[in-house]
Short mmCIF file of C-alpha atoms in Angstrom, two decimals:
data_model
loop_
_atom_site.label_atom_id
_atom_site.label_comp_id
_atom_site.label_asym_id
_atom_site.label_seq_id
_atom_site.Cartn_x
_atom_site.Cartn_y
_atom_site.Cartn_z
CA MET C 1 85.39 82.74 122.98
CA ALA C 2 81.98 84.19 122.00
CA MET C 3 82.16 86.66 124.89
CA ILE C 4 85.61 87.83 123.73
CA LYS C 5 84.31 88.48 120.22
CA VAL C 6 81.43 90.56 121.57
CA VAL C 7 83.77 92.63 123.74
CA LEU C 8 86.13 93.26 120.82
CA PHE C 9 83.23 94.26 118.59
CA TRP C 10 81.96 96.86 121.02
CA THR C 11 85.49 98.16 121.57
CA LEU C 12 85.91 98.78 117.82
CA VAL C 13 82.52 100.49 117.62
CA ALA C 14 83.41 102.78 120.49
CA ALA C 15 86.78 103.59 118.93
CA SER C 16 85.29 104.42 115.54
CA ALA C 17 82.67 106.64 117.17
CA ALA C 18 85.41 108.60 118.95
CA PHE C 19 87.57 109.07 115.88
CA SER C 20 87.23 109.44 112.10
CA ILE C 21 89.63 109.72 109.18
CA LEU C 22 88.31 110.53 105.72
CA PRO C 23 90.04 111.10 102.35
CA GLN C 24 89.01 114.47 100.88
CA GLN C 25 89.60 113.26 97.30
CA ASN C 26 89.72 109.71 95.98
CA PRO C 27 91.17 108.91 93.54
CA VAL C 28 93.83 111.59 93.19
CA GLN C 29 94.96 112.20 89.61
CA VAL C 30 98.19 114.01 88.66
CA PHE C 31 100.63 114.29 85.76
CA VAL C 32 104.18 112.92 85.76
CA HIS C 33 106.65 115.22 87.61
CA ASP C 34 103.80 117.04 89.40
CA THR C 35 103.24 117.12 93.17
CA ALA C 36 100.47 114.89 94.53
CA LEU C 37 98.50 115.81 97.66
CA LEU C 38 96.71 112.89 99.30
CA LEU C 39 94.42 115.01 101.44
CA VAL C 40 92.75 113.50 104.50
CA SER C 41 90.70 114.88 107.36
CA ILE C 42 91.14 113.62 110.93
CA HIS C 43 88.54 114.25 113.61
CA PHE C 44 88.84 113.28 117.28
CA GLU C 45 85.63 113.18 119.30
CA ASN C 46 87.68 114.12 122.35
CA PRO C 47 89.43 117.45 121.57
CA ALA C 48 91.73 117.00 124.55
CA TRP C 49 93.83 114.33 122.85
CA GLU C 50 97.50 114.36 123.81
CA TYR C 51 99.06 112.01 121.32
CA TYR C 52 98.60 110.47 117.88
CA HIS C 53 100.77 108.45 115.52
CA VAL C 54 100.44 108.55 111.70
CA LYS C 55 101.89 106.03 109.28
CA TRP C 56 101.72 106.25 105.47
CA VAL C 57 102.39 103.13 103.38
CA PHE C 58 102.45 102.53 99.62
CA LEU C 59 100.26 99.42 99.68
CA THR C 60 100.75 98.49 96.02
CA LYS C 61 104.45 97.79 96.60
CA ASN C 62 104.28 97.39 100.39
CA HIS C 63 106.70 100.30 100.91
CA PRO C 64 106.62 102.35 104.13
CA ILE C 65 106.78 106.07 103.36
CA LEU C 66 106.84 107.97 106.63
CA VAL C 67 105.85 108.06 110.28
CA TYR C 68 104.51 111.26 111.81
CA VAL C 69 104.07 111.68 115.57
CA VAL C 70 102.33 114.43 117.53
CA ASP C 71 102.82 114.24 121.30
CA ASN C 72 103.62 116.17 124.49
CA CYS C 73 100.68 118.48 123.91
CA ARG C 74 100.03 121.25 126.42
CA GLY C 75 97.47 123.98 126.77
CA ALA C 76 93.73 124.13 126.25
CA PRO C 77 92.50 122.41 123.05
CA GLY C 78 91.47 124.80 120.27
CA THR C 79 93.43 127.75 121.64
CA GLN C 80 96.66 129.44 120.60
CA GLU C 81 98.22 128.28 123.86
CA ARG C 82 97.94 124.69 122.64
CA THR C 83 101.43 123.44 121.72
CA CYS C 84 102.61 119.98 120.67
CA HIS C 85 105.83 118.31 119.68
CA HIS C 86 105.90 117.17 116.03
CA SER C 87 108.35 114.68 114.56
CA THR C 88 108.61 112.99 111.16
CA GLU C 89 110.63 109.96 110.13
CA LEU C 90 110.98 109.29 106.39
CA HIS C 91 111.92 106.07 104.67
CA GLU C 92 115.20 106.50 102.77
CA VAL C 93 113.48 106.02 99.39
CA TYR C 94 111.27 109.06 100.06
CA GLN C 95 113.80 111.33 101.81
CA GLN C 96 113.58 114.14 99.24
CA ARG C 97 110.06 113.52 97.98
CA ALA C 98 107.55 113.00 100.81
CA SER C 99 106.28 115.24 103.61
CA ILE C 100 103.26 115.83 105.85
CA SER C 101 100.81 118.69 105.32
CA GLN C 102 97.44 119.73 106.75
CA GLU C 103 96.95 117.46 109.75
CA ALA C 104 98.20 114.16 108.33
CA SER C 105 97.91 114.55 104.56
CA LEU C 106 100.70 113.13 102.39
CA VAL C 107 102.63 115.31 99.94
CA LEU C 108 104.51 113.41 97.23
CA LYS C 109 106.81 115.44 94.96
CA ASN C 110 108.07 114.69 91.45
CA VAL C 111 105.55 111.91 90.89
CA GLN C 112 106.64 109.08 88.57
CA PRO C 113 104.57 106.43 86.74
CA GLU C 114 105.71 103.80 89.24
CA ASP C 115 104.11 105.85 92.06
CA ALA C 116 100.62 105.00 90.80
CA GLY C 117 98.64 102.70 93.07
CA MET C 118 97.02 102.41 96.48
CA TYR C 119 98.20 104.34 99.55
CA GLN C 120 97.10 103.74 103.13
CA ILE C 121 97.17 105.97 106.18
CA THR C 122 96.94 104.54 109.69
CA VAL C 123 96.27 106.85 112.62
CA GLN C 124 96.58 105.66 116.19
CA GLY C 125 95.88 107.54 119.42
CA LEU C 126 95.86 106.56 123.06
CA ASP C 127 92.54 104.72 122.68
CA VAL C 128 91.67 104.98 118.97
CA LEU C 129 92.83 103.42 115.72
CA GLY C 130 91.71 104.06 112.14
CA THR C 131 92.82 103.56 108.54
CA ALA C 132 91.92 104.99 105.15
CA GLN C 133 93.06 104.30 101.60
CA VAL C 134 93.63 106.64 98.66
CA THR C 135 94.30 105.71 95.03
CA LEU C 136 96.86 107.73 93.07
CA ILE C 137 96.56 107.87 89.27
CA VAL C 138 99.57 109.16 87.30
CA GLU C 139 98.94 110.43 83.77
CA GLU C 140 101.35 111.21 80.94
CA SER C 141 102.80 114.71 81.27
CA ARG C 142 101.28 117.62 79.34
CA GLN C 143 104.61 118.29 77.61
CA ASP C 144 104.70 114.78 76.18
CA VAL C 145 101.23 114.94 74.69
CA ILE C 146 101.84 117.81 72.22
CA PRO C 147 105.05 116.47 70.62
CA ALA C 148 103.36 113.12 70.16
CA VAL C 149 100.68 114.77 68.05
CA GLY C 150 103.34 116.64 66.11
CA LYS C 151 105.19 113.42 65.38
CA GLU C 152 102.02 111.82 64.11
CA ARG C 153 101.36 114.72 61.78
CA ALA C 154 104.97 114.72 60.60
CA CYS C 155 104.63 111.06 59.70
CA LEU C 156 101.50 111.77 57.71
CA ARG C 157 103.04 114.45 55.52
CA PRO C 158 105.40 112.18 53.54
CA THR C 159 102.52 109.77 52.97
CA GLN C 160 100.40 112.54 51.51
CA HIS C 161 103.33 113.68 49.38
CA GLN C 162 103.93 110.19 48.10
CA SER C 163 100.30 109.86 47.03
CA PRO C 164 99.63 113.10 45.09
CA THR C 165 96.29 113.80 43.50
CA THR C 166 95.63 113.35 39.82
CA ALA C 167 95.44 117.11 39.31
CA ALA C 168 98.88 117.51 40.89
CA VAL C 169 100.34 114.91 38.55
CA LEU C 170 98.89 116.61 35.48
CA ALA C 171 100.18 119.98 36.65
CA GLU C 172 103.77 118.77 36.93
CA PRO C 173 106.00 119.48 33.91
CA ALA C 174 106.83 116.50 31.73
CA GLN C 175 110.19 114.92 32.45
CA PRO C 176 112.65 114.66 29.54
CA PHE C 177 112.60 111.26 27.85
CA THR C 178 115.81 109.46 26.97
CA SER C 179 116.27 106.13 25.30
CA ASP C 180 118.95 103.97 23.72
CA LEU C 181 116.48 102.73 21.10
CA PRO C 182 116.78 103.72 17.45
CA SER C 183 115.63 107.19 16.58
CA SER C 184 112.25 106.00 15.29
CA ALA C 185 111.48 104.17 18.55
CA ALA C 186 112.74 107.10 20.62
CA SER C 187 110.55 109.41 18.62
CA CYS C 188 107.55 107.23 19.38
CA GLY C 189 108.39 107.29 23.12
CA GLU C 190 108.74 111.04 23.04
CA ARG C 191 105.30 111.33 21.50
CA LEU C 192 103.77 109.14 24.18
CA ALA C 193 105.42 111.17 26.94
CA ARG C 194 104.40 114.45 25.33
CA ASP C 195 100.80 113.34 24.98
CA GLY C 196 100.69 112.42 28.67
CA LEU C 197 99.52 108.88 28.04
CA GLY C 198 99.91 106.81 31.17
CA GLU C 199 99.07 103.48 29.60
CA ARG C 200 101.68 101.10 28.35
CA ARG C 201 101.74 101.09 24.56
CA HIS C 202 103.99 99.67 21.87
CA CYS C 203 105.63 101.78 19.23
CA LEU C 204 104.93 100.38 15.79
#
C-alpha cells in the first residue's frame, strides 16, 4: 500500500509540472444583469497536445454548467496550420447564458444575485488533470442605487416640513380665531392669538 501511495504522489507531481491552470482574476465582481468573465489561463508543457476536456461547475449549488472539448488536432503546434475540432455542451439551465471564451474561460450573461458563489473548472488531457476555483461576487445594480438615495431624501422632506424652525413659525401669518364662547372670552382668545403667545393661559 505504501508503494502505491508513493507512485500516485509522483504521478500527480509529474502531471502538475506538465500542465497549469490559473485564474486571471479572483474574485470576480460584477453588477446584476452584467456579463461576468471568469478568466483562466491554461498552459501545457507539451505544445503538441491533441486533446483536452473542460468542465465548468457552479460548486455553491452543485450545478454543472458546460462541457467544452477540443480534439482531432492536426498541424504543427503554434502555427496557422494547426486546426482542432471544438464542441460545447451546455446544461439546459445555462442554454442562453453561458459560453466559452479565450481558451477555457467562462462567460456568464445576465448575472443574477443567485449566481454569486464558487465556480470550478476542471481540465483534463491525455495524461494531465487540473482544477481551479473562482469566486463570483454579484453587487446591486447601478440603476438601483440612485433611486434608493432619492427615496431616502424624499422621506426626509416631509419630516423637515413637519418640524419647522421657530423663525418659520413666527413668519407665518396668524390663523383666524373662532370660538363659541361669549364675546368677552372670545375677545380674550383673540388677544392671545394676536400677541403670538404660545403658552396656555386663562381669560379672566
